[in-house]
Every structure is written in C-alpha cells, then in structure tokens.
Amino acid sequence: MTDRTAAPDRSGAESLVQTFVDAGVRVCFTNPGTSEMHFVAALDSNPQMRCVLGLFEGVVTGAADGYGRMAGTPAATLLHLGPGLANGLANLHNAKKARTPVVNVVGDHATYHRKFDAPLTSDVEGFARPVSGWIKVSASADEVAADGAAAVQAALAPPGQVATLILPADTAWSRTTASAAPLPRLAPDPVDARQVDEVARVLKTREPSVMLINGTLTAARIELASRIAAATGARLITDTFISRLQRGAGRVNLLRLPYFGEQAAEMLAGTRHLILIGTQAPITFFAYPGKPHWLTPDGCSLHTLVERQGDIDGALEALGQAVGIAGTHATLVSPERPALPSGELNPRAIGAAVGHLLPENAIVVDEGGTSGHATTMGTRGAPPHDWLQLTGGSIGYALPTATGAAIACPDRRVLCLQGDGGGMYTVQALWTQAREKLDITTIIFSNRRYGILQVEFGRVGAHNPGPKAMSMLELTNPDLDWVKLAEGMGVRAWRARTAEEFNRALAASFVESGPSLIEAVI
C-alpha cells in the first residue's frame, strides 16, 4: 500500500532503497551506468544497504543467486539497461532454475526519451521475461516504492523466483513523498490431502517405488523423507542438481540421479511408482541420437506428492503420519575423513584432501564439472556442510555464487570448486572477493580443456574429431596462468602439481582470512 504523506520529499530512487531496507533487502550487487546514477546516490545515502560492485553483470547476478540460496531472502541487483541485463542473463537463468529469490533493478531511459531510439534503447522487458517470474515497469516516482515492495514479495513467493523492476531514469530522479510498507510474505500452497492419501496408498503396497526430491534440502527435510523411505521400502533419490543440500557427518547421504541418461535409466529400472516431491518427471539434460531421454521407466506410474510452490515439509509430515514412521530412524553418515593423499595430483587426490581438511559448517559451491565428482565422494563423512550446485547448466556460476554465499554467511568458510573453462566466464568475481575481503578458497581444476564437451562430442554422435574440432574444446596455446590471474586481482594464489603441494596450499588457505586460489594442475 502506498502512502504519499508519510515520507519526506525525496527521490524515487531513495524511496525504493528505503522500501528494500524495510522489507529486509540489505545487500545490492551493482554494475551501474548513467541511467542508474540516482539509484547509486540513494544507495550511498542509506547506511543500512550494503553495496557490492561486480566488474561484469554475470558476477552481479551470480552473486545474488548465491546470496539468496544461503540467506533465504533476496539481494538486489542493479543493472544498466537492456544490455547490462543481457550480460547477466546466464546466471539469472541458473537462479531461476534454483528457485532463488532475487530482485533485479534495471535502469532504463527516461520515459519521455525512450521514443527517440537512442543507442542503448532496447526491449528491457523482452530481455527480462525468460528469467523472471515477475516484471514491472515503474510509471512514476510516486509508484516506485510500492513497486519495490511488490517486487520483494514476488521474489519470495514460494519457492522463490527472480523479480525484475525496470526503473526509468526520471522515475528515479523525480521527487516524491510516497512510501510503501513491506508486504506480507506469501505462504506456500497448502497440503493436498488427496495427494497425500494417494501416495500413502502407493507406498503401502511396497511395490518398487522411488521418491524423487528437489528444492532446498535441509538436514531436517532430508531426514524426514528418509524415514518415510525406510518405513515403506522406497528409495529416496535427488535430482541431478540441487540448489542447496545439507550433507556430511550426522546427516543423511542421498542417492543422486546420474547426469548421463543411460546411468539414470539403470538406477530407475524396475520402478513401479515414481513419487515427485517438489520436482518434475526426470529427463536427460539433452537429447542424444539413440539414447534414452524420458527417464520414467515403461509401466511406471507418476504420482505428485507436492509441487514446487507447495508446502513440502507439511506434505512430508502428513505422509509420514499416513504411512506410520513412528519408531523409524534414518541412517545417518558416520564421521569419516579420508587420509591425506600423496604423489600424483588428480581429482581423486583433490577429493581426499578436501575431505580431510574441510572446515565444519563450510559452504561448498560446485562447478567442478568432470573433475569434481571425487570431491563429492571424499566429503561424504566430512563435518556438516552445505553444497550448492549448478542448477541451470549455464557455466560461469561458481565464482560469483561463492561470492554471494560468503556475503550472506560471513562467519563460514566458502569453498569454490571451479573448472578452468567455466572460471574464465566470470573470473572478475575474484576482484570482488578481494575488495570485500571474503573468506573464499577457490580450487581451479586446471585440465586445460572443456572436459564435459569432449565427452559430449562423442555422445551426440559427432565422432572422429579432427584437430580443428578439438582445438575448440581445449584451453591451450596459450595455457592459462591462474596464479597470475588471481594475483592480478588481489587474491593470494598457489600452483599445485603434486598431492603434497596441494595439501599444503589447501591447509594454508583454510586458516588465512580473505580469498585465495589454488590452481590444481591435473
């Protein structure tokens, strides 16, 4: 609700920043331009809003994704017109797939200037539409505050989404006395008793069943689902990529649907009932000639317990009561750390070293690609930690997402697992990490190639690659020097070629404050 008498005379931008602060949005990741200067001034005038500069819009949007995943509340982004928003779309796509709450503020030309088709005029709404669940163009300074309150409410609509507010320059600089109180947080859809009864009936048959789950998988949510699986003989499996997973010693170890369709189909073979919990029927990332892409087995029935926007915890609690889980306990992972490796440095050795040294309550941001699986295995029994994954498949996510996660949780060490190819998409995030003095350790899996694309080259049937094709999938001639890249942006860095060198660098990085990077040559 807008109140045009409750606030002193101020710019529309100042009213928007105050609305954000009142609604709990306290961080703005920025890469502004001319049209956003009044919003920049408004940020400067409000001490309750933290401003974080990113040198590329993909860093800004990826950081907002990491912040939202860990904080559970949105950060704001500040982007310059359509091209600035377009530069950030890849990581907004990842945020959309993760169902992360994000509020974009995108500047635009003044309302009376747009008709002249200036060089930066574009269809900002058109750029925003594919990644946004909510879009609004402010029409006047008097409406900006109310639009901002609505954007925050929309971003937090279960399970979370990207909300984009387009702010023409004159609505930001014009004066207003309007203000807007925070809007109530929307509740998830209520539990559907009929769906609970149907799933309970299916599980009680004890026919081969799989409970497929996605969403923010807290330790409590996973344990409740695991108890239901244990009581009914069902298998509990997660989707391939999860926005946030709490794992480690004292928590449930979850089966994960494999990335490759043949392996996923094998895991699901023989399933008579597939129960969807905050997710959709499983499919492969891509279609391949002659390979499975629809992964629900023939003769298997699909049952939805709860949609993504529904009350997942309430549905699980109701299902647990319906199938009778009293006295049933989940199997929890015992504390176990691998021994420190020695000799050759390879993904397995990296995984063992991380599992041995990972600090308690760490946040792991995973874009390790073909080299990262061993680290997942090596940390199975490490102290409790959170694991963030590449939900949308758009690479260049880990460095920015780690940045946002560290700002959301300043008392926790963040470990970023980054392939060298993906890292070059958003390497500018290292500069932001140094500027903000964030406790982030980045491991670069330096195999000097796009490893997953070399695998996919054969899987799609494009066989017998020649030197021209392979040169498109290799990062050589020249080799990347990650130590120099990191040091050039103010981040301490080591290069490790042996397991012993890697062990020493990782141990040092975990006890030092500020960001650091290890180039693991594998």
Short mmCIF file of C-alpha atoms in Angstrom, two decimals:
data_model
loop_
_atom_site.label_atom_id
_atom_site.label_comp_id
_atom_site.label_asym_id
_atom_site.label_seq_id
_atom_site.Cartn_x
_atom_site.Cartn_y
_atom_site.Cartn_z
CA MET A 1 0.00 0.00 0.00
CA THR A 2 1.34 3.42 -0.94
CA ASP A 3 1.22 6.34 1.49
CA ARG A 4 2.03 9.68 -0.20
CA THR A 5 2.12 11.68 3.05
CA ALA A 6 4.14 9.50 5.40
CA ALA A 7 7.60 10.20 3.96
CA PRO A 8 9.64 13.37 3.44
CA ASP A 9 10.23 14.68 -0.03
CA ARG A 10 12.93 12.53 -1.68
CA SER A 11 13.84 11.00 -5.00
CA GLY A 12 12.03 7.95 -6.31
CA ALA A 13 15.31 6.04 -6.02
CA GLU A 14 15.67 6.99 -2.35
CA SER A 15 12.12 5.79 -1.69
CA LEU A 16 12.93 2.48 -3.39
CA VAL A 17 16.10 1.86 -1.38
CA GLN A 18 14.27 2.60 1.87
CA THR A 19 11.47 0.23 0.84
CA PHE A 20 14.02 -2.51 0.19
CA VAL A 21 15.68 -1.97 3.56
CA ASP A 22 12.33 -2.04 5.36
CA ALA A 23 11.48 -5.31 3.55
CA GLY A 24 14.74 -6.97 4.62
CA VAL A 25 16.79 -6.49 1.44
CA ARG A 26 20.11 -5.25 2.81
CA VAL A 27 22.61 -6.07 0.02
CA CYS A 28 22.74 -4.72 -3.53
CA PHE A 29 25.15 -6.19 -6.07
CA THR A 30 25.81 -3.49 -8.63
CA ASN A 31 27.19 -2.69 -12.06
CA PRO A 32 25.51 0.63 -12.81
CA GLY A 33 25.53 3.08 -15.70
CA THR A 34 24.28 6.59 -16.40
CA SER A 35 20.59 5.76 -16.01
CA GLU A 36 21.22 4.33 -12.54
CA MET A 37 23.21 7.21 -11.02
CA HIS A 38 20.33 8.42 -8.86
CA PHE A 39 19.89 4.91 -7.51
CA VAL A 40 23.65 4.82 -6.79
CA ALA A 41 23.30 8.10 -4.89
CA ALA A 42 20.35 6.65 -2.98
CA LEU A 43 22.41 3.60 -2.02
CA ASP A 44 25.13 5.91 -0.74
CA SER A 45 22.66 7.84 1.41
CA ASN A 46 21.23 4.78 3.19
CA PRO A 47 23.71 3.24 5.68
CA GLN A 48 21.58 0.12 6.10
CA MET A 49 22.14 -1.01 2.49
CA ARG A 50 25.43 -2.74 1.65
CA CYS A 51 26.67 -2.15 -1.90
CA VAL A 52 28.95 -4.67 -3.65
CA LEU A 53 30.49 -3.85 -7.02
CA GLY A 54 30.89 -6.50 -9.69
CA LEU A 55 33.01 -5.82 -12.76
CA PHE A 56 30.70 -7.84 -15.01
CA GLU A 57 26.94 -8.27 -14.80
CA GLY A 58 27.25 -12.07 -14.76
CA VAL A 59 29.16 -11.69 -11.48
CA VAL A 60 26.44 -9.42 -10.10
CA THR A 61 23.59 -11.83 -10.90
CA GLY A 62 25.52 -14.94 -9.86
CA ALA A 63 26.38 -13.32 -6.53
CA ALA A 64 22.71 -12.53 -5.97
CA ASP A 65 21.95 -16.21 -6.63
CA GLY A 66 24.49 -17.37 -4.04
CA TYR A 67 23.27 -14.83 -1.51
CA GLY A 68 19.63 -15.80 -1.96
CA ARG A 69 20.33 -19.54 -1.71
CA MET A 70 22.09 -19.13 1.63
CA ALA A 71 20.18 -16.22 3.18
CA GLY A 72 16.70 -17.33 2.10
CA THR A 73 15.96 -13.67 1.38
CA PRO A 74 16.71 -11.74 -1.80
CA ALA A 75 19.58 -9.47 -2.57
CA ALA A 76 19.01 -6.72 -5.09
CA THR A 77 20.96 -6.32 -8.30
CA LEU A 78 21.49 -3.01 -10.10
CA LEU A 79 21.94 -3.41 -13.87
CA HIS A 80 22.32 -0.90 -16.71
CA LEU A 81 19.56 -1.00 -19.30
CA GLY A 82 18.86 -3.96 -21.59
CA PRO A 83 22.49 -4.76 -22.49
CA GLY A 84 23.52 -4.82 -18.84
CA LEU A 85 20.66 -7.13 -18.00
CA ALA A 86 21.52 -9.29 -21.00
CA ASN A 87 25.09 -9.68 -19.76
CA GLY A 88 23.68 -11.10 -16.53
CA LEU A 89 21.08 -13.45 -18.05
CA ALA A 90 23.14 -16.66 -17.84
CA ASN A 91 23.37 -16.58 -14.07
CA LEU A 92 19.79 -15.34 -13.75
CA HIS A 93 18.88 -18.48 -15.69
CA ASN A 94 20.71 -20.54 -13.05
CA ALA A 95 18.91 -18.61 -10.29
CA LYS A 96 15.57 -19.24 -11.99
CA LYS A 97 16.24 -22.99 -12.09
CA ALA A 98 17.37 -22.91 -8.45
CA ARG A 99 14.21 -21.05 -7.46
CA THR A 100 16.35 -18.39 -5.78
CA PRO A 101 14.74 -15.14 -4.60
CA VAL A 102 16.39 -12.27 -6.50
CA VAL A 103 15.21 -8.68 -7.06
CA ASN A 104 16.64 -7.01 -10.16
CA VAL A 105 16.57 -3.26 -10.54
CA VAL A 106 17.23 -2.44 -14.19
CA GLY A 107 17.59 1.16 -15.21
CA ASP A 108 16.05 2.43 -18.41
CA HIS A 109 15.90 5.65 -20.38
CA ALA A 110 13.62 8.36 -19.05
CA THR A 111 10.02 7.72 -20.02
CA TYR A 112 9.97 10.66 -22.44
CA HIS A 113 13.33 9.71 -24.03
CA ARG A 114 12.58 6.10 -24.98
CA LYS A 115 10.65 7.05 -28.12
CA PHE A 116 13.77 8.52 -29.74
CA ASP A 117 15.55 5.15 -30.05
CA ALA A 118 18.85 6.25 -28.51
CA PRO A 119 21.80 3.84 -28.96
CA LEU A 120 21.09 1.97 -25.71
CA THR A 121 17.34 1.74 -26.21
CA SER A 122 16.20 -1.89 -26.10
CA ASP A 123 13.33 -4.13 -25.11
CA VAL A 124 14.28 -4.47 -21.43
CA GLU A 125 11.11 -6.39 -20.65
CA GLY A 126 11.89 -8.76 -23.50
CA PHE A 127 15.34 -9.47 -22.07
CA ALA A 128 13.90 -9.98 -18.59
CA ARG A 129 10.95 -12.19 -19.48
CA PRO A 130 12.69 -15.59 -19.92
CA VAL A 131 14.31 -15.48 -16.46
CA SER A 132 11.76 -13.51 -14.43
CA GLY A 133 8.65 -14.72 -12.68
CA TRP A 134 7.54 -11.12 -12.10
CA ILE A 135 8.20 -7.96 -14.14
CA LYS A 136 7.07 -4.37 -13.59
CA VAL A 137 7.97 -1.03 -15.19
CA SER A 138 7.59 1.87 -12.77
CA ALA A 139 5.47 4.58 -14.33
CA SER A 140 6.27 7.46 -11.97
CA ALA A 141 8.28 8.30 -8.86
CA ASP A 142 5.08 8.08 -6.81
CA GLU A 143 4.75 4.40 -7.72
CA VAL A 144 8.35 3.30 -7.22
CA ALA A 145 8.13 2.46 -3.51
CA ALA A 146 5.00 0.35 -3.93
CA ASP A 147 6.55 -1.39 -6.93
CA GLY A 148 9.62 -2.19 -4.85
CA ALA A 149 7.55 -3.72 -2.06
CA ALA A 150 5.69 -5.82 -4.62
CA ALA A 151 9.00 -6.96 -6.17
CA VAL A 152 10.30 -8.23 -2.84
CA GLN A 153 7.05 -10.05 -2.14
CA ALA A 154 7.13 -11.60 -5.60
CA ALA A 155 10.75 -12.74 -5.24
CA LEU A 156 9.87 -14.53 -2.01
CA ALA A 157 6.76 -16.24 -3.43
CA PRO A 158 7.31 -19.96 -2.76
CA PRO A 159 9.66 -21.49 -3.64
CA GLY A 160 11.41 -18.28 -4.77
CA GLN A 161 11.84 -16.55 -8.10
CA VAL A 162 13.53 -13.71 -9.96
CA ALA A 163 11.58 -10.44 -9.83
CA THR A 164 12.62 -7.64 -12.19
CA LEU A 165 11.73 -4.00 -11.58
CA ILE A 166 12.51 -1.68 -14.51
CA LEU A 167 13.23 1.85 -13.35
CA PRO A 168 13.12 4.62 -15.97
CA ALA A 169 15.63 7.32 -15.10
CA ASP A 170 13.05 10.06 -14.49
CA THR A 171 11.13 7.89 -12.01
CA ALA A 172 14.40 7.57 -10.08
CA TRP A 173 15.32 11.28 -10.05
CA SER A 174 11.84 12.83 -9.69
CA ARG A 175 10.74 13.82 -6.19
CA THR A 176 8.01 12.07 -4.23
CA THR A 177 6.57 11.81 -0.75
CA ALA A 178 5.26 8.29 -1.36
CA SER A 179 6.38 5.32 0.73
CA ALA A 180 5.37 1.68 1.00
CA ALA A 181 5.34 -0.74 3.90
CA PRO A 182 6.65 -4.29 3.39
CA LEU A 183 4.05 -6.68 2.04
CA PRO A 184 3.30 -9.97 3.83
CA ARG A 185 5.27 -13.00 2.75
CA LEU A 186 3.13 -15.32 0.65
CA ALA A 187 2.50 -18.80 2.04
CA PRO A 188 3.15 -21.99 0.08
CA ASP A 189 0.20 -23.83 -1.38
CA PRO A 190 -1.48 -25.89 1.33
CA VAL A 191 -1.03 -29.63 1.60
CA ASP A 192 -3.40 -31.55 -0.67
CA ALA A 193 -4.82 -34.36 1.45
CA ARG A 194 -5.90 -36.32 -1.63
CA GLN A 195 -2.37 -36.37 -2.99
CA VAL A 196 -1.01 -37.43 0.39
CA ASP A 197 -3.56 -40.26 0.60
CA GLU A 198 -2.75 -41.43 -2.93
CA VAL A 199 1.00 -41.53 -2.28
CA ALA A 200 0.48 -43.24 1.08
CA ARG A 201 -1.65 -45.90 -0.60
CA VAL A 202 1.03 -46.48 -3.22
CA LEU A 203 3.82 -46.75 -0.68
CA LYS A 204 1.87 -49.18 1.47
CA THR A 205 1.74 -51.62 -1.45
CA ARG A 206 5.53 -51.89 -1.08
CA GLU A 207 5.82 -52.17 -4.83
CA PRO A 208 9.18 -50.83 -6.09
CA SER A 209 8.92 -47.08 -5.55
CA VAL A 210 11.23 -44.09 -5.83
CA MET A 211 10.72 -40.78 -4.03
CA LEU A 212 12.38 -38.14 -6.25
CA ILE A 213 13.04 -34.87 -4.43
CA ASN A 214 14.37 -31.40 -5.22
CA GLY A 215 14.38 -27.95 -3.65
CA THR A 216 16.27 -26.64 -0.66
CA LEU A 217 17.19 -29.89 1.06
CA THR A 218 17.78 -29.07 4.70
CA ALA A 219 19.04 -31.77 7.04
CA ALA A 220 15.63 -31.96 8.75
CA ARG A 221 13.72 -32.23 5.46
CA ILE A 222 16.01 -34.98 4.17
CA GLU A 223 15.82 -36.93 7.40
CA LEU A 224 12.01 -36.85 7.39
CA ALA A 225 11.89 -38.06 3.77
CA SER A 226 14.46 -40.74 4.56
CA ARG A 227 12.37 -42.05 7.45
CA ILE A 228 9.38 -42.37 5.11
CA ALA A 229 11.52 -44.27 2.62
CA ALA A 230 12.86 -46.55 5.34
CA ALA A 231 9.38 -47.29 6.69
CA THR A 232 7.96 -48.18 3.27
CA GLY A 233 10.89 -49.76 1.44
CA ALA A 234 11.01 -46.93 -1.11
CA ARG A 235 14.23 -45.42 -2.42
CA LEU A 236 14.91 -41.72 -1.89
CA ILE A 237 16.78 -40.05 -4.78
CA THR A 238 17.53 -36.41 -5.54
CA ASP A 239 17.55 -34.76 -8.92
CA THR A 240 20.97 -34.43 -10.52
CA PHE A 241 21.42 -30.80 -9.49
CA ILE A 242 20.12 -29.31 -6.24
CA SER A 243 20.09 -25.63 -5.30
CA ARG A 244 21.18 -26.28 -1.70
CA LEU A 245 21.90 -29.56 0.07
CA GLN A 246 22.91 -30.01 3.70
CA ARG A 247 25.18 -33.05 3.95
CA GLY A 248 28.11 -34.57 5.81
CA ALA A 249 28.56 -36.44 9.08
CA GLY A 250 25.40 -36.82 11.14
CA ARG A 251 23.19 -36.27 8.11
CA VAL A 252 21.52 -38.50 5.53
CA ASN A 253 23.58 -39.43 2.48
CA LEU A 254 21.29 -39.17 -0.54
CA LEU A 255 21.40 -41.04 -3.80
CA ARG A 256 21.71 -38.62 -6.70
CA LEU A 257 20.25 -39.22 -10.14
CA PRO A 258 23.23 -39.59 -12.52
CA TYR A 259 23.87 -36.98 -15.20
CA PHE A 260 24.13 -39.45 -18.07
CA GLY A 261 20.80 -40.83 -19.20
CA GLU A 262 21.92 -44.46 -19.50
CA GLN A 263 23.08 -44.49 -15.88
CA ALA A 264 19.96 -42.68 -14.69
CA ALA A 265 17.73 -45.13 -16.56
CA GLU A 266 19.60 -48.02 -14.95
CA MET A 267 19.10 -46.51 -11.49
CA LEU A 268 15.35 -46.17 -12.08
CA ALA A 269 14.87 -49.52 -13.84
CA GLY A 270 12.14 -51.66 -12.34
CA THR A 271 10.44 -48.76 -10.56
CA ARG A 272 6.67 -49.17 -10.50
CA HIS A 273 5.85 -45.85 -8.80
CA LEU A 274 7.76 -42.58 -9.12
CA ILE A 275 6.73 -40.05 -6.46
CA LEU A 276 7.58 -36.42 -7.22
CA ILE A 277 8.41 -34.15 -4.29
CA GLY A 278 8.99 -30.56 -5.38
CA THR A 279 10.20 -31.63 -8.80
CA GLN A 280 9.17 -32.91 -12.23
CA ALA A 281 9.44 -36.24 -14.04
CA PRO A 282 13.13 -36.86 -14.77
CA ILE A 283 14.58 -36.19 -18.20
CA THR A 284 18.10 -36.02 -19.58
CA PHE A 285 19.96 -32.72 -19.91
CA PHE A 286 20.00 -33.14 -23.70
CA ALA A 287 18.58 -35.47 -26.31
CA TYR A 288 21.09 -37.86 -27.89
CA PRO A 289 20.72 -39.99 -31.01
CA GLY A 290 19.51 -43.46 -29.99
CA LYS A 291 19.76 -42.82 -26.23
CA PRO A 292 17.01 -42.50 -23.59
CA HIS A 293 15.79 -39.01 -22.77
CA TRP A 294 12.47 -39.64 -20.93
CA LEU A 295 13.68 -41.45 -17.82
CA THR A 296 10.42 -42.70 -16.30
CA PRO A 297 10.51 -46.49 -16.91
CA ASP A 298 7.83 -48.15 -19.02
CA GLY A 299 4.97 -49.29 -16.80
CA CYS A 300 5.88 -46.84 -14.04
CA SER A 301 3.16 -44.59 -12.65
CA LEU A 302 3.86 -40.96 -11.76
CA HIS A 303 2.48 -39.53 -8.52
CA THR A 304 2.89 -35.94 -7.30
CA LEU A 305 3.04 -35.51 -3.54
CA VAL A 306 3.68 -31.76 -3.68
CA GLU A 307 4.53 -29.20 -6.35
CA ARG A 308 7.49 -26.84 -6.08
CA GLN A 309 5.32 -23.99 -4.77
CA GLY A 310 3.66 -26.22 -2.20
CA ASP A 311 4.31 -26.86 1.48
CA ILE A 312 6.97 -29.56 1.10
CA ASP A 313 7.66 -30.01 4.81
CA GLY A 314 3.95 -30.12 5.61
CA ALA A 315 3.33 -32.70 2.87
CA LEU A 316 6.18 -34.89 4.14
CA GLU A 317 4.91 -34.66 7.70
CA ALA A 318 1.41 -35.64 6.60
CA LEU A 319 2.78 -38.51 4.54
CA GLY A 320 4.90 -39.69 7.44
CA GLN A 321 1.82 -39.86 9.64
CA ALA A 322 -0.16 -41.64 6.94
CA VAL A 323 2.42 -44.41 6.46
CA GLY A 324 3.39 -44.64 10.12
CA ILE A 325 7.01 -43.66 10.64
CA ALA A 326 6.93 -43.56 14.44
CA GLY A 327 9.92 -45.52 15.66
CA THR A 328 11.59 -45.45 12.23
CA HIS A 329 15.01 -43.83 12.09
CA ALA A 330 17.01 -42.53 9.17
CA THR A 331 20.50 -43.86 8.50
CA LEU A 332 22.97 -41.07 9.19
CA VAL A 333 26.51 -40.77 7.91
CA SER A 334 29.26 -41.54 10.41
CA PRO A 335 32.13 -39.05 10.77
CA GLU A 336 34.93 -40.17 8.48
CA ARG A 337 37.73 -38.26 6.85
CA PRO A 338 39.95 -39.71 4.13
CA ALA A 339 43.70 -39.82 4.68
CA LEU A 340 45.75 -37.07 3.12
CA PRO A 341 46.87 -38.19 -0.34
CA SER A 342 50.41 -38.28 -1.66
CA GLY A 343 52.06 -38.48 -5.05
CA GLU A 344 50.15 -37.71 -8.22
CA LEU A 345 47.66 -34.85 -8.19
CA ASN A 346 44.40 -35.95 -9.76
CA PRO A 347 40.70 -35.45 -8.99
CA ARG A 348 40.69 -38.35 -6.53
CA ALA A 349 43.60 -36.86 -4.59
CA ILE A 350 41.92 -33.45 -4.54
CA GLY A 351 38.71 -35.00 -3.21
CA ALA A 352 40.61 -36.83 -0.45
CA ALA A 353 42.46 -33.68 0.60
CA VAL A 354 39.25 -31.63 0.71
CA GLY A 355 37.51 -34.37 2.71
CA HIS A 356 40.42 -34.46 5.16
CA LEU A 357 40.68 -30.69 5.68
CA LEU A 358 37.18 -29.25 5.06
CA PRO A 359 36.20 -26.97 7.96
CA GLU A 360 32.99 -27.61 9.85
CA ASN A 361 29.96 -25.69 8.58
CA ALA A 362 31.64 -24.81 5.29
CA ILE A 363 29.72 -23.89 2.15
CA VAL A 364 30.84 -25.74 -0.99
CA VAL A 365 29.93 -24.21 -4.36
CA ASP A 366 30.38 -26.88 -7.02
CA GLU A 367 31.18 -26.26 -10.66
CA GLY A 368 33.92 -28.84 -10.82
CA GLY A 369 32.47 -30.45 -13.93
CA THR A 370 34.14 -33.69 -14.96
CA SER A 371 36.78 -33.29 -12.22
CA GLY A 372 34.54 -32.52 -9.25
CA HIS A 373 32.81 -35.87 -8.61
CA ALA A 374 35.68 -37.20 -6.49
CA THR A 375 35.35 -34.24 -4.13
CA THR A 376 31.69 -35.08 -3.61
CA MET A 377 32.71 -38.62 -2.66
CA GLY A 378 35.64 -37.51 -0.50
CA THR A 379 33.49 -35.20 1.65
CA ARG A 380 30.70 -37.71 2.34
CA GLY A 381 31.70 -38.10 6.01
CA ALA A 382 33.29 -34.66 6.48
CA PRO A 383 31.86 -32.32 9.12
CA PRO A 384 28.38 -30.96 8.30
CA HIS A 385 28.36 -28.51 5.39
CA ASP A 386 26.15 -27.04 2.66
CA TRP A 387 26.58 -27.92 -1.02
CA LEU A 388 25.38 -25.62 -3.84
CA GLN A 389 25.15 -26.95 -7.39
CA LEU A 390 24.86 -25.66 -10.94
CA THR A 391 21.10 -25.96 -11.32
CA GLY A 392 20.66 -24.36 -14.73
CA GLY A 393 23.70 -25.72 -16.55
CA SER A 394 24.98 -22.27 -17.58
CA ILE A 395 28.69 -22.26 -16.76
CA GLY A 396 30.47 -19.42 -15.04
CA TYR A 397 28.29 -19.79 -11.97
CA ALA A 398 30.63 -20.92 -9.16
CA LEU A 399 32.94 -17.92 -8.67
CA PRO A 400 30.06 -15.39 -8.44
CA THR A 401 27.81 -17.72 -6.42
CA ALA A 402 30.60 -18.31 -3.92
CA THR A 403 30.96 -14.53 -3.64
CA GLY A 404 27.30 -14.07 -2.77
CA ALA A 405 27.28 -17.03 -0.37
CA ALA A 406 30.24 -15.58 1.53
CA ILE A 407 28.48 -12.23 1.91
CA ALA A 408 25.32 -13.98 3.14
CA CYS A 409 27.29 -16.09 5.66
CA PRO A 410 30.39 -14.11 6.72
CA ASP A 411 31.15 -16.48 9.61
CA ARG A 412 31.51 -19.54 7.33
CA ARG A 413 34.34 -20.64 5.04
CA VAL A 414 33.29 -20.96 1.40
CA LEU A 415 35.00 -23.49 -0.86
CA CYS A 416 34.58 -22.93 -4.60
CA LEU A 417 35.17 -25.89 -6.92
CA GLN A 418 35.72 -24.39 -10.35
CA GLY A 419 36.66 -25.85 -13.72
CA ASP A 420 39.13 -23.71 -15.61
CA GLY A 421 36.85 -23.28 -18.64
CA GLY A 422 33.85 -22.14 -16.61
CA GLY A 423 36.03 -19.96 -14.44
CA MET A 424 37.05 -17.78 -17.36
CA TYR A 425 33.42 -16.77 -17.92
CA THR A 426 33.27 -14.82 -14.65
CA VAL A 427 36.88 -14.53 -13.49
CA GLN A 428 36.12 -10.91 -12.49
CA ALA A 429 34.49 -12.29 -9.33
CA LEU A 430 37.97 -12.73 -7.85
CA TRP A 431 38.38 -8.95 -7.81
CA THR A 432 35.12 -8.53 -5.89
CA GLN A 433 36.20 -11.22 -3.42
CA ALA A 434 39.44 -9.36 -2.77
CA ARG A 435 37.73 -5.99 -2.49
CA GLU A 436 35.22 -7.34 0.03
CA LYS A 437 37.87 -9.45 1.88
CA LEU A 438 35.73 -12.59 1.66
CA ASP A 439 36.83 -15.91 3.18
CA ILE A 440 36.68 -17.96 0.00
CA THR A 441 39.03 -20.73 -1.11
CA THR A 442 38.82 -21.44 -4.85
CA ILE A 443 40.17 -24.65 -6.36
CA ILE A 444 40.72 -24.44 -10.11
CA PHE A 445 40.66 -27.86 -11.77
CA SER A 446 43.24 -26.95 -14.39
CA ASN A 447 42.98 -29.65 -17.05
CA ARG A 448 43.20 -27.03 -19.83
CA ARG A 449 40.12 -28.22 -21.63
CA TYR A 450 36.34 -28.17 -21.67
CA GLY A 451 36.22 -31.73 -20.32
CA ILE A 452 32.46 -32.22 -20.40
CA LEU A 453 32.28 -31.02 -24.01
CA GLN A 454 34.91 -33.54 -25.05
CA VAL A 455 32.71 -36.23 -23.52
CA GLU A 456 29.57 -34.82 -25.13
CA PHE A 457 31.26 -34.64 -28.55
CA GLY A 458 31.13 -38.40 -28.83
CA ARG A 459 27.77 -38.82 -27.07
CA VAL A 460 25.92 -36.75 -29.66
CA GLY A 461 27.36 -38.88 -32.44
CA ALA A 462 29.97 -36.42 -33.74
CA HIS A 463 32.78 -38.97 -33.95
CA ASN A 464 36.36 -38.84 -35.29
CA PRO A 465 37.10 -35.23 -34.35
CA GLY A 466 39.99 -33.64 -36.17
CA PRO A 467 42.47 -31.05 -34.88
CA LYS A 468 40.19 -28.13 -35.80
CA ALA A 469 37.26 -29.56 -33.78
CA MET A 470 39.41 -30.49 -30.80
CA SER A 471 41.00 -27.03 -30.73
CA MET A 472 37.53 -25.65 -29.94
CA LEU A 473 37.42 -27.79 -26.77
CA GLU A 474 40.95 -27.19 -25.44
CA LEU A 475 42.31 -24.29 -23.35
CA THR A 476 45.86 -24.31 -24.65
CA ASN A 477 48.02 -22.19 -26.93
CA PRO A 478 48.40 -20.27 -24.70
CA ASP A 479 47.91 -22.02 -21.36
CA LEU A 480 46.00 -20.08 -18.73
CA ASP A 481 48.08 -18.92 -15.76
CA TRP A 482 45.61 -18.89 -12.88
CA VAL A 483 48.18 -17.79 -10.32
CA LYS A 484 48.90 -14.60 -12.27
CA LEU A 485 45.22 -14.05 -12.99
CA ALA A 486 44.35 -14.30 -9.30
CA GLU A 487 47.27 -12.24 -8.07
CA GLY A 488 46.46 -9.57 -10.62
CA MET A 489 43.06 -9.15 -8.92
CA GLY A 490 44.43 -9.12 -5.38
CA VAL A 491 43.88 -12.79 -4.47
CA ARG A 492 46.64 -14.91 -2.96
CA ALA A 493 47.34 -17.94 -5.14
CA TRP A 494 49.32 -21.17 -5.29
CA ARG A 495 50.00 -23.65 -8.08
CA ALA A 496 49.98 -27.32 -7.10
CA ARG A 497 51.33 -30.13 -9.28
CA THR A 498 51.58 -32.84 -6.62
CA ALA A 499 49.27 -34.01 -3.87
CA GLU A 500 51.71 -32.78 -1.24
CA GLU A 501 51.79 -29.28 -2.74
CA PHE A 502 48.02 -29.23 -2.90
CA ASN A 503 47.64 -30.39 0.72
CA ARG A 504 49.88 -27.58 1.99
CA ALA A 505 48.13 -24.92 -0.07
CA LEU A 506 44.65 -26.05 0.95
CA ALA A 507 45.53 -26.17 4.64
CA ALA A 508 47.02 -22.67 4.45
CA SER A 509 44.03 -21.26 2.60
CA PHE A 510 41.58 -22.53 5.22
CA VAL A 511 43.30 -20.75 8.11
CA GLU A 512 44.00 -17.43 6.39
CA SER A 513 41.44 -14.68 6.16
CA GLY A 514 40.40 -13.31 2.80
CA PRO A 515 40.18 -15.00 -0.59
CA SER A 516 42.74 -17.43 -2.00
CA LEU A 517 43.04 -19.64 -5.07
CA ILE A 518 44.78 -22.93 -5.80
CA GLU A 519 45.49 -23.86 -9.39
CA ALA A 520 45.43 -27.66 -9.29
CA VAL A 521 47.24 -28.84 -12.41
CA ILE A 522 45.70 -32.21 -13.30
#
